[in-house]
């Protein structure tokens, strides 16, 4: 599928989006006409240990907060997802590996469930409704949070499950050097953290030569504190327009697309 036209082919509120993260599980009904949340999102903390059963309890709690039933639900997961099955688990409990999240959640919610990588969902939302809408060439959307998620697009075509946060940077996984969790855990100043992000972007630029980087996650609300400090990157760098709601919107879009295919 090609993204970036601002049209999902569906109207108004028909789907629900859930974004599972390393620190929180958040969701809301999604307005597919505008690419926005139809209601204020509800969030619960990701349980620790973040086992499948415990996280599923959190997802069900968020969905039931809105009395949502019978209609499609899209869910993001922080790892590689194939056919609704979670294949990696970098920032959640390792027991997630090999879990059929789509089937287990569909059984508990009694509704159609579509699952995709969290950064892919955020990227789809930004390319369709946000900061990367209409951009030609290669676009890389990065979600900076507990880890670093990535979504890579070429002329609106998504390359799924890229997981570029696991590239090596200074002898470590990039997300162990430049995620916002690392900034918070080590009390890094904005300039110190910006230099790490800058080095990571330089590495990605060497590999992919993108036209645009979109930086998302909760830290995108504070883009003025670090984006002006990043130097020497040829590609344009912008904050995500949908900020930390991009994953929810993208999850809703995926659910709508799946429902359209089925119908």
Tab-separated table of N, CA, C and O in Angstrom, residues 69-124:
chain	number	residue	atom	x	y	z
A	69	UNK	N	-16.982	-2.113	21.406
A	69	UNK	CA	-17.186	-3.553	21.237
A	69	UNK	C	-17.639	-3.852	19.814
A	69	UNK	O	-18.346	-3.053	19.198
A	70	UNK	N	-17.184	-4.987	19.308
A	70	UNK	CA	-17.665	-5.484	18.034
A	70	UNK	C	-17.062	-4.867	16.795
A	70	UNK	O	-17.194	-5.406	15.700
A	71	UNK	N	-16.394	-3.730	16.936
A	71	UNK	CA	-15.844	-3.030	15.778
A	71	UNK	C	-14.327	-3.155	15.761
A	71	UNK	O	-13.711	-3.448	16.780
A	72	UNK	N	-13.682	-2.910	14.599
A	72	UNK	CA	-12.249	-3.186	14.445
A	72	UNK	C	-11.360	-2.419	15.427
A	72	UNK	O	-11.633	-1.266	15.769
A	73	UNK	N	-10.308	-3.101	15.848
A	73	UNK	CA	-9.289	-2.520	16.727
A	73	UNK	C	-7.922	-2.744	16.086
A	73	UNK	O	-7.603	-3.847	15.643
A	74	UNK	N	-7.125	-1.673	16.019
A	74	UNK	CA	-5.745	-1.778	15.562
A	74	UNK	C	-4.817	-1.641	16.751
A	74	UNK	O	-5.070	-0.841	17.663
A	75	UNK	N	-3.754	-2.429	16.784
A	75	UNK	CA	-2.845	-2.464	17.931
A	75	UNK	C	-1.406	-2.385	17.443
A	75	UNK	O	-1.020	-3.113	16.510
A	76	UNK	N	-0.619	-1.533	18.058
A	76	UNK	CA	0.809	-1.490	17.756
A	76	UNK	C	1.569	-2.288	18.800
A	76	UNK	O	1.127	-2.441	19.947
A	77	UNK	N	2.746	-2.774	18.389
A	77	UNK	CA	3.613	-3.527	19.295
A	77	UNK	C	5.051	-3.089	19.078
A	77	UNK	O	5.481	-2.921	17.934
A	78	UNK	N	5.837	-2.913	20.163
A	78	UNK	CA	7.215	-2.448	20.024
A	78	UNK	C	8.182	-3.564	19.642
A	78	UNK	O	9.019	-3.995	20.445
A	79	UNK	N	8.045	-4.064	18.421
A	79	UNK	CA	8.900	-5.134	17.929
A	79	UNK	C	8.436	-5.574	16.563
A	79	UNK	O	7.482	-5.025	15.994
A	80	UNK	N	9.101	-6.567	16.022
A	80	UNK	CA	8.742	-7.091	14.704
A	80	UNK	C	7.427	-7.857	14.804
A	80	UNK	O	7.243	-8.681	15.707
A	81	UNK	N	6.523	-7.594	13.868
A	81	UNK	CA	5.218	-8.262	13.823
A	81	UNK	C	5.006	-8.839	12.434
A	81	UNK	O	5.162	-8.134	11.430
A	82	UNK	N	4.659	-10.114	12.365
A	82	UNK	CA	4.326	-10.754	11.097
A	82	UNK	C	3.027	-11.532	11.270
A	82	UNK	O	2.934	-12.406	12.137
A	83	UNK	N	2.027	-11.194	10.445
A	83	UNK	CA	0.739	-11.888	10.480
A	83	UNK	C	0.159	-11.937	11.886
A	83	UNK	O	-0.409	-12.950	12.316
A	84	UNK	N	0.303	-10.831	12.616
A	84	UNK	CA	-0.269	-10.732	13.952
A	84	UNK	C	0.541	-11.379	15.048
A	84	UNK	O	0.172	-11.323	16.226
A	85	UNK	N	1.682	-11.994	14.700
A	85	UNK	CA	2.543	-12.675	15.670
A	85	UNK	C	3.746	-11.800	15.978
A	85	UNK	O	4.393	-11.270	15.072
A	86	UNK	N	4.064	-11.643	17.265
A	86	UNK	CA	5.193	-10.809	17.688
A	86	UNK	C	6.460	-11.653	17.703
A	86	UNK	O	6.538	-12.665	18.402
A	87	UNK	N	7.482	-11.223	16.943
A	87	UNK	CA	8.678	-12.032	16.742
A	87	UNK	C	9.893	-11.549	17.515
A	87	UNK	O	10.871	-12.289	17.651
A	88	UNK	N	9.870	-10.301	18.006
A	88	UNK	CA	10.959	-9.791	18.837
A	88	UNK	C	10.361	-9.061	20.030
A	88	UNK	O	9.171	-8.705	20.014
A	89	UNK	N	11.173	-8.808	21.056
A	89	UNK	CA	10.665	-8.165	22.275
A	89	UNK	C	11.811	-7.452	22.986
A	89	UNK	O	12.239	-7.854	24.065
A	90	UNK	N	12.286	-6.363	22.386
A	90	UNK	CA	13.447	-5.677	22.949
A	90	UNK	C	13.128	-4.938	24.243
A	90	UNK	O	13.938	-4.920	25.168
A	91	UNK	N	11.931	-4.345	24.326
A	91	UNK	CA	11.609	-3.494	25.483
A	91	UNK	C	10.384	-3.959	26.261
A	91	UNK	O	9.797	-3.200	27.032
A	92	UNK	N	9.999	-5.220	26.025
A	92	UNK	CA	8.961	-5.870	26.838
A	92	UNK	C	9.460	-7.264	27.190
A	92	UNK	O	10.537	-7.673	26.767
A	93	UNK	N	8.683	-7.989	27.971
A	93	UNK	CA	9.112	-9.303	28.439
A	93	UNK	C	9.386	-10.252	27.266
A	93	UNK	O	8.656	-10.273	26.268
A	94	UNK	N	10.460	-11.024	27.383
A	94	UNK	CA	10.873	-11.914	26.287
A	94	UNK	C	9.833	-13.000	25.976
A	94	UNK	O	9.880	-13.600	24.900
A	95	UNK	N	8.904	-13.244	26.888
A	95	UNK	CA	7.873	-14.244	26.625
A	95	UNK	C	6.931	-13.817	25.496
A	95	UNK	O	6.118	-14.627	25.029
A	96	UNK	N	7.047	-12.566	25.041
A	96	UNK	CA	6.245	-12.113	23.904
A	96	UNK	C	6.678	-12.774	22.603
A	96	UNK	O	5.914	-12.852	21.647
A	97	UNK	N	7.917	-13.227	22.515
A	97	UNK	CA	8.428	-13.768	21.251
A	97	UNK	C	7.611	-14.992	20.841
A	97	UNK	O	7.509	-15.963	21.590
A	98	UNK	N	7.016	-14.924	19.663
A	98	UNK	CA	6.195	-16.016	19.156
A	98	UNK	C	4.741	-15.972	19.585
A	98	UNK	O	3.989	-16.906	19.302
A	99	UNK	N	4.316	-14.886	20.231
A	99	UNK	CA	2.923	-14.771	20.689
A	99	UNK	C	2.014	-14.299	19.557
A	99	UNK	O	2.323	-13.324	18.866
A	100	UNK	N	0.900	-14.970	19.370
A	100	UNK	CA	-0.100	-14.548	18.383
A	100	UNK	C	-0.986	-13.490	19.034
A	100	UNK	O	-2.080	-13.779	19.531
A	101	UNK	N	-0.490	-12.262	19.024
A	101	UNK	CA	-1.184	-11.162	19.697
A	101	UNK	C	-2.548	-10.910	19.062
A	101	UNK	O	-3.529	-10.685	19.772
A	102	UNK	N	-2.620	-10.938	17.752
A	102	UNK	CA	-3.886	-10.642	17.085
A	102	UNK	C	-4.982	-11.629	17.491
A	102	UNK	O	-6.099	-11.228	17.828
A	103	UNK	N	-4.666	-12.904	17.478
A	103	UNK	CA	-5.683	-13.918	17.810
A	103	UNK	C	-6.078	-13.852	19.273
A	103	UNK	O	-7.267	-13.942	19.619
A	104	UNK	N	-5.084	-13.702	20.153
A	104	UNK	CA	-5.396	-13.686	21.586
A	104	UNK	C	-6.245	-12.480	21.964
A	104	UNK	O	-7.182	-12.586	22.766
A	105	UNK	N	-5.930	-11.330	21.376
A	105	UNK	CA	-6.698	-10.144	21.715
A	105	UNK	C	-8.082	-10.172	21.064
A	105	UNK	O	-9.070	-9.749	21.683
A	106	UNK	N	-8.176	-10.689	19.846
A	106	UNK	CA	-9.482	-10.803	19.196
A	106	UNK	C	-10.419	-11.692	20.006
A	106	UNK	O	-11.621	-11.423	20.116
A	107	UNK	N	-9.862	-12.737	20.599
A	107	UNK	CA	-10.676	-13.628	21.424
A	107	UNK	C	-11.177	-12.912	22.671
A	107	UNK	O	-12.339	-13.066	23.064
A	108	UNK	N	-10.326	-12.097	23.272
A	108	UNK	CA	-10.730	-11.412	24.499
A	108	UNK	C	-11.684	-10.255	24.231
A	108	UNK	O	-12.559	-9.968	25.046
A	109	UNK	N	-11.515	-9.579	23.100
A	109	UNK	CA	-12.359	-8.422	22.799
A	109	UNK	C	-13.572	-8.782	21.963
A	109	UNK	O	-14.496	-7.971	21.831
A	110	UNK	N	-13.563	-9.963	21.356
A	110	UNK	CA	-14.642	-10.404	20.473
A	110	UNK	C	-14.858	-9.401	19.340
A	110	UNK	O	-15.987	-8.957	19.067
A	111	UNK	N	-13.754	-9.040	18.671
A	111	UNK	CA	-13.823	-8.127	17.538
A	111	UNK	C	-12.594	-8.346	16.660
A	111	UNK	O	-11.608	-8.947	17.107
A	112	UNK	N	-12.607	-7.855	15.419
A	112	UNK	CA	-11.436	-7.998	14.553
A	112	UNK	C	-10.259	-7.174	15.101
A	112	UNK	O	-10.435	-6.021	15.507
A	113	UNK	N	-9.057	-7.755	15.102
A	113	UNK	CA	-7.860	-7.083	15.612
A	113	UNK	C	-6.749	-7.164	14.565
A	113	UNK	O	-6.480	-8.229	14.014
A	114	UNK	N	-6.129	-6.033	14.300
A	114	UNK	CA	-4.978	-5.951	13.402
A	114	UNK	C	-3.780	-5.469	14.206
A	114	UNK	O	-3.897	-4.504	14.976
A	115	UNK	N	-2.628	-6.117	14.047
A	115	UNK	CA	-1.428	-5.764	14.809
A	115	UNK	C	-0.308	-5.378	13.846
A	115	UNK	O	-0.121	-6.033	12.806
A	116	UNK	N	0.436	-4.328	14.191
A	116	UNK	CA	1.589	-3.921	13.399
A	116	UNK	C	2.648	-3.308	14.304
A	116	UNK	O	2.387	-2.971	15.463
A	117	UNK	N	3.846	-3.170	13.766
A	117	UNK	CA	4.947	-2.555	14.496
A	117	UNK	C	4.585	-1.123	14.887
A	117	UNK	O	3.963	-0.390	14.115
A	118	UNK	N	4.996	-0.711	16.084
A	118	UNK	CA	4.578	0.597	16.589
A	118	UNK	C	5.102	1.764	15.755
A	118	UNK	O	4.364	2.707	15.455
A	119	UNK	N	6.369	1.710	15.357
A	119	UNK	CA	6.929	2.802	14.559
A	119	UNK	C	6.341	2.822	13.155
A	119	UNK	O	6.141	3.897	12.573
A	120	UNK	N	6.048	1.641	12.603
A	120	UNK	CA	5.384	1.598	11.303
A	120	UNK	C	4.036	2.316	11.381
A	120	UNK	O	3.666	3.070	10.466
A	121	UNK	N	3.305	2.082	12.455
A	121	UNK	CA	2.004	2.740	12.629
A	121	UNK	C	2.164	4.251	12.714
A	121	UNK	O	1.447	5.013	12.057
A	122	UNK	N	3.119	4.702	13.519
A	122	UNK	CA	3.361	6.142	13.645
A	122	UNK	C	3.782	6.734	12.308
A	122	UNK	O	3.354	7.837	11.928
A	123	UNK	N	4.622	6.007	11.591
A	123	UNK	CA	5.077	6.490	10.293
A	123	UNK	C	3.943	6.631	9.300
A	123	UNK	O	3.844	7.629	8.573
A	124	UNK	N	3.069	5.626	9.246
A	124	UNK	CA	1.926	5.673	8.337
A	124	UNK	C	1.065	6.900	8.632
A	124	UNK	O	0.598	7.590	7.709
